[in-house]
mmCIF file of C-alpha atoms in Angstrom:
data_model
loop_
_atom_site.group_PDB
_atom_site.id
_atom_site.type_symbol
_atom_site.label_atom_id
_atom_site.label_comp_id
_atom_site.label_asym_id
_atom_site.label_seq_id
_atom_site.Cartn_x
_atom_site.Cartn_y
_atom_site.Cartn_z
ATOM 1 C CA GLU A 21 0.000 0.000 0.000
ATOM 2 C CA VAL A 22 1.395 3.356 -1.033
ATOM 3 C CA GLN A 23 1.470 5.908 1.744
ATOM 4 C CA LEU A 24 2.534 9.528 1.828
ATOM 5 C CA GLN A 25 3.057 11.056 5.242
ATOM 6 C CA ALA A 26 3.284 14.839 5.320
ATOM 7 C CA SER A 27 4.566 16.647 8.381
ATOM 8 C CA GLY A 28 6.246 19.818 9.533
ATOM 9 C CA GLY A 29 3.444 22.337 9.484
ATOM 10 C CA GLY A 30 2.850 24.761 12.281
ATOM 11 C CA LEU A 31 2.460 28.358 13.323
ATOM 12 C CA VAL A 32 5.187 30.778 12.337
ATOM 13 C CA GLN A 33 5.560 34.524 12.260
ATOM 14 C CA ALA A 34 5.827 36.366 9.004
ATOM 15 C CA GLY A 35 9.372 36.256 7.749
ATOM 16 C CA GLY A 36 10.004 32.941 9.424
ATOM 17 C CA SER A 37 10.760 29.510 8.036
ATOM 18 C CA LEU A 38 9.361 25.995 8.130
ATOM 19 C CA ARG A 39 10.429 22.730 6.568
ATOM 20 C CA LEU A 40 7.801 20.284 5.433
ATOM 21 C CA SER A 41 8.528 16.601 4.940
ATOM 22 C CA CYS A 42 6.759 14.031 2.800
ATOM 23 C CA ALA A 43 7.751 10.453 3.566
ATOM 24 C CA ALA A 44 6.725 7.981 0.879
ATOM 25 C CA SER A 45 6.488 4.241 1.175
ATOM 26 C CA GLY A 46 5.037 1.207 -0.545
ATOM 27 C CA PHE A 47 5.865 1.929 -4.190
ATOM 28 C CA THR A 48 8.539 0.608 -6.517
ATOM 29 C CA SER A 49 8.585 2.936 -9.504
ATOM 30 C CA ASP A 50 11.883 4.578 -10.392
ATOM 31 C CA ASP A 51 10.312 7.363 -12.415
ATOM 32 C CA TYR A 52 7.794 9.502 -10.636
ATOM 33 C CA ALA A 53 7.172 12.993 -9.417
ATOM 34 C CA ILE A 54 6.353 14.221 -5.963
ATOM 35 C CA GLY A 55 4.693 17.543 -5.624
ATOM 36 C CA TRP A 56 3.572 19.921 -2.938
ATOM 37 C CA PHE A 57 0.177 21.547 -3.230
ATOM 38 C CA ARG A 58 -1.623 23.943 -0.953
ATOM 39 C CA GLN A 59 -5.143 25.087 -0.405
ATOM 40 C CA ALA A 60 -6.127 28.156 1.535
ATOM 41 C CA PRO A 61 -9.643 28.714 2.830
ATOM 42 C CA GLY A 62 -11.925 29.807 0.029
ATOM 43 C CA LYS A 63 -9.253 29.344 -2.617
ATOM 44 C CA GLU A 64 -8.519 26.723 -5.201
ATOM 45 C CA ARG A 65 -5.768 24.220 -4.704
ATOM 46 C CA GLU A 66 -2.448 25.519 -5.959
ATOM 47 C CA ARG A 67 0.531 23.556 -7.183
ATOM 48 C CA VAL A 68 3.499 24.870 -5.227
ATOM 49 C CA SER A 69 6.491 22.797 -6.236
ATOM 50 C CA CYS A 70 7.531 19.388 -7.477
ATOM 51 C CA ILE A 71 10.595 17.271 -8.029
ATOM 52 C CA SER A 72 11.372 14.495 -10.457
ATOM 53 C CA SER A 73 12.805 11.237 -9.178
ATOM 54 C CA SER A 74 14.703 10.561 -12.393
ATOM 55 C CA ASP A 75 16.883 13.641 -12.613
ATOM 56 C CA GLY A 76 15.971 15.807 -9.650
ATOM 57 C CA SER A 77 14.550 18.540 -11.838
ATOM 58 C CA THR A 78 12.205 20.869 -10.041
ATOM 59 C CA TYR A 79 9.324 23.243 -10.572
ATOM 60 C CA TYR A 80 8.185 26.199 -8.502
ATOM 61 C CA ALA A 81 5.096 28.310 -8.727
ATOM 62 C CA ASP A 82 5.849 31.976 -9.313
ATOM 63 C CA SER A 83 4.394 32.791 -5.910
ATOM 64 C CA VAL A 84 7.128 30.835 -4.109
ATOM 65 C CA LYS A 85 10.143 31.149 -6.389
ATOM 66 C CA GLY A 86 13.186 32.318 -4.508
ATOM 67 C CA ARG A 87 11.628 31.516 -1.139
ATOM 68 C CA PHE A 88 10.860 27.787 -1.239
ATOM 69 C CA THR A 89 13.256 24.975 -2.028
ATOM 70 C CA ILE A 90 12.261 21.405 -2.738
ATOM 71 C CA SER A 91 14.708 18.553 -2.248
ATOM 72 C CA SER A 92 14.706 14.815 -1.882
ATOM 73 C CA ASP A 93 16.537 12.193 0.111
ATOM 74 C CA ASN A 94 16.144 9.076 -1.976
ATOM 75 C CA ALA A 95 17.629 6.850 0.705
ATOM 76 C CA LYS A 96 14.805 7.886 3.010
ATOM 77 C CA ASN A 97 12.165 8.203 0.264
ATOM 78 C CA THR A 98 11.451 11.633 1.650
ATOM 79 C CA VAL A 99 10.866 14.940 -0.083
ATOM 80 C CA TYR A 100 11.342 18.198 1.752
ATOM 81 C CA LEU A 101 9.976 21.662 1.170
ATOM 82 C CA GLN A 102 12.040 24.348 2.820
ATOM 83 C CA MET A 103 9.937 27.470 3.116
ATOM 84 C CA ASN A 104 11.628 30.760 3.914
ATOM 85 C CA SER A 105 10.410 34.345 4.122
ATOM 86 C CA LEU A 106 6.906 33.163 4.835
ATOM 87 C CA ASN A 107 4.039 35.600 4.619
ATOM 88 C CA ALA A 108 0.339 35.509 5.346
ATOM 89 C CA ASP A 109 -0.434 34.441 1.779
ATOM 90 C CA ASP A 110 1.405 31.185 2.457
ATOM 91 C CA THR A 111 -1.149 30.182 5.079
ATOM 92 C CA ALA A 112 -2.814 27.010 3.836
ATOM 93 C CA ILE A 113 -3.057 23.280 4.222
ATOM 94 C CA TYR A 114 -0.128 21.753 2.387
ATOM 95 C CA TYR A 115 -0.444 18.372 0.725
ATOM 96 C CA CYS A 116 2.128 16.172 -0.935
ATOM 97 C CA ALA A 117 1.226 13.971 -3.850
ATOM 98 C CA LEU A 118 2.885 11.290 -5.949
ATOM 99 C CA GLY A 119 2.214 11.047 -9.641
ATOM 100 C CA ASP A 120 3.553 10.797 -13.131
ATOM 101 C CA ASN A 121 6.788 12.324 -14.267
ATOM 102 C CA ASP A 122 7.659 13.500 -17.744
ATOM 103 C CA VAL A 123 11.367 13.239 -18.427
ATOM 104 C CA GLU A 124 11.299 15.851 -21.171
ATOM 105 C CA ALA A 125 8.646 18.254 -19.975
ATOM 106 C CA GLY A 126 9.270 17.935 -16.242
ATOM 107 C CA CYS A 127 7.464 17.019 -13.072
ATOM 108 C CA ASP A 128 4.890 19.780 -13.358
ATOM 109 C CA TYR A 129 3.669 18.485 -16.703
ATOM 110 C CA GLY A 130 3.791 14.928 -15.417
ATOM 111 C CA LEU A 131 1.648 15.736 -12.392
ATOM 112 C CA ARG A 132 -0.889 17.432 -14.622
ATOM 113 C CA LEU A 133 -1.202 14.098 -16.434
ATOM 114 C CA GLY A 134 -1.781 12.037 -13.353
ATOM 115 C CA ILE A 135 -1.656 12.105 -9.575
ATOM 116 C CA HIS A 136 -2.060 8.708 -8.055
ATOM 117 C CA TYR A 137 -1.627 9.211 -4.341
ATOM 118 C CA TRP A 138 -2.166 12.027 -1.872
ATOM 119 C CA GLY A 139 -0.832 12.454 1.595
ATOM 120 C CA GLN A 140 -2.796 13.964 4.404
ATOM 121 C CA GLY A 141 -2.453 17.691 4.770
ATOM 122 C CA THR A 142 -0.287 19.617 7.154
ATOM 123 C CA LEU A 143 -1.417 23.063 8.227
ATOM 124 C CA VAL A 144 0.867 26.048 7.846
ATOM 125 C CA THR A 145 -0.256 29.239 9.529
ATOM 126 C CA VAL A 146 1.726 32.431 9.108
ATOM 127 C CA SER A 147 0.897 35.210 11.519
ATOM 128 C CA SER A 148 1.456 38.776 10.439
#
């Protein structure tokens, strides 16, 4: 059974940092993408970032470029999202998801094709 366990959310002041973790287990594919999504109250779900397992290529939404960094520890099957310079607009429930990867077009395109598993959300609250 594939499981994604997201953790690391919490309450932080504006300008602060948090690191989210997504621990994956139960799958055997060598080519996949793991992405972070977020959904704020009253807003649509937003794709934040993703990383490809095959070459480590990444994607960032414009809203987080330069502030968030995604990385992976393949030995631990864990993907991290380091979030710096947080602001109130980053307040949301953050979800990790595992889906398709596209070697040529990247993880973002791959995840648009198919997401197969979702982790539970972890709440990030940024106080201003």
